[in-house]
CSV table of C-alpha atoms in Angstrom, one decimal:
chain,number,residue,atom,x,y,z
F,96,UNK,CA,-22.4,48.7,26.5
F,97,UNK,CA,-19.0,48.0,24.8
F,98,UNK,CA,-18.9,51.4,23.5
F,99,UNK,CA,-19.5,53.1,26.7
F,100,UNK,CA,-17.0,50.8,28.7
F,101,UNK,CA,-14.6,52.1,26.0
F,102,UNK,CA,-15.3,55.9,26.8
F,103,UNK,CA,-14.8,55.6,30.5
F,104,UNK,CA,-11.6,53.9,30.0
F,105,UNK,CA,-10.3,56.3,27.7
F,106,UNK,CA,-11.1,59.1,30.3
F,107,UNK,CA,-9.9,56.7,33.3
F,108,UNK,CA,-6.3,56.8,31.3
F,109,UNK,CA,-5.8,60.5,31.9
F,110,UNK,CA,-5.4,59.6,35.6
F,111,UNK,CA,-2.6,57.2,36.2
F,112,UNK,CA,-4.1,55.8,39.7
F,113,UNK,CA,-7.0,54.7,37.3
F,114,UNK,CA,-4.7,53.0,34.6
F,115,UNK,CA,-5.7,49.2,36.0
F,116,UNK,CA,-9.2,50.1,35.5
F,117,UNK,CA,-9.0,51.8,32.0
F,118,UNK,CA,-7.3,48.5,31.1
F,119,UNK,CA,-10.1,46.3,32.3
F,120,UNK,CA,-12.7,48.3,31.2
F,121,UNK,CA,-11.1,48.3,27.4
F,122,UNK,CA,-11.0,44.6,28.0
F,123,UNK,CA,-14.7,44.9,28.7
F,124,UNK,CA,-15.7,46.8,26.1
F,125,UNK,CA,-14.0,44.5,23.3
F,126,UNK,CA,-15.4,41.8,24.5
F,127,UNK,CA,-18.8,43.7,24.8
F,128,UNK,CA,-18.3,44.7,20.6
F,129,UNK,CA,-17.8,41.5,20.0
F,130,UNK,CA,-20.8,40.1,21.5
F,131,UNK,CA,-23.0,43.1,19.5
F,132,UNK,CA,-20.8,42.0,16.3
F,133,UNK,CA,-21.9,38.7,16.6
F,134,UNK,CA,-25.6,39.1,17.7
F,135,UNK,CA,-26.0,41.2,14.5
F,136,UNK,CA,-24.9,38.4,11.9
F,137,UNK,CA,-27.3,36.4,13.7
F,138,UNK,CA,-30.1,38.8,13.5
F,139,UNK,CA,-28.8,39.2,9.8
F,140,UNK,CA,-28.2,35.3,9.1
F,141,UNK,CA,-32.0,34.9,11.1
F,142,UNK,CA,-34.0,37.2,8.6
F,143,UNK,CA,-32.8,36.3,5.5
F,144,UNK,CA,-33.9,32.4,6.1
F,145,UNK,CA,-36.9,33.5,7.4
F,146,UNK,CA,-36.5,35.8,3.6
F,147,UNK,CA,-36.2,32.7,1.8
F,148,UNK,CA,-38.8,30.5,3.7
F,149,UNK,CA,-41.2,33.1,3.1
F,150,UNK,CA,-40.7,33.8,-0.6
């Protein structure tokens, strides 16, 4: 979702009546990036206890 919010502001930025929006949605899509970024060293944190439970 972060990555996509990114794309449509890049291509919002090409028309200056659409530069407050290209802002927002690049605001959007770091904070969407850093919600993935952080839901993956969860997933990665998650599996190796359950690695070291296991074993």
């Amino acid at each position: 979702m972060g990555n996509t919010a990114f794309l449509v502001g890049s291509v919002c930025f090409l028309f200056p009546s659409l530069e407050r929006v290209a802002l927002w949605l690049f605001v959007l899509g770091s904070l969407g990036m850093f919600v993935g970024s952080l839901g993956e060293v969860f997933v990665r944190h998650a599996r190796k206890s359950r690695q070291r439970t296991q074993s």
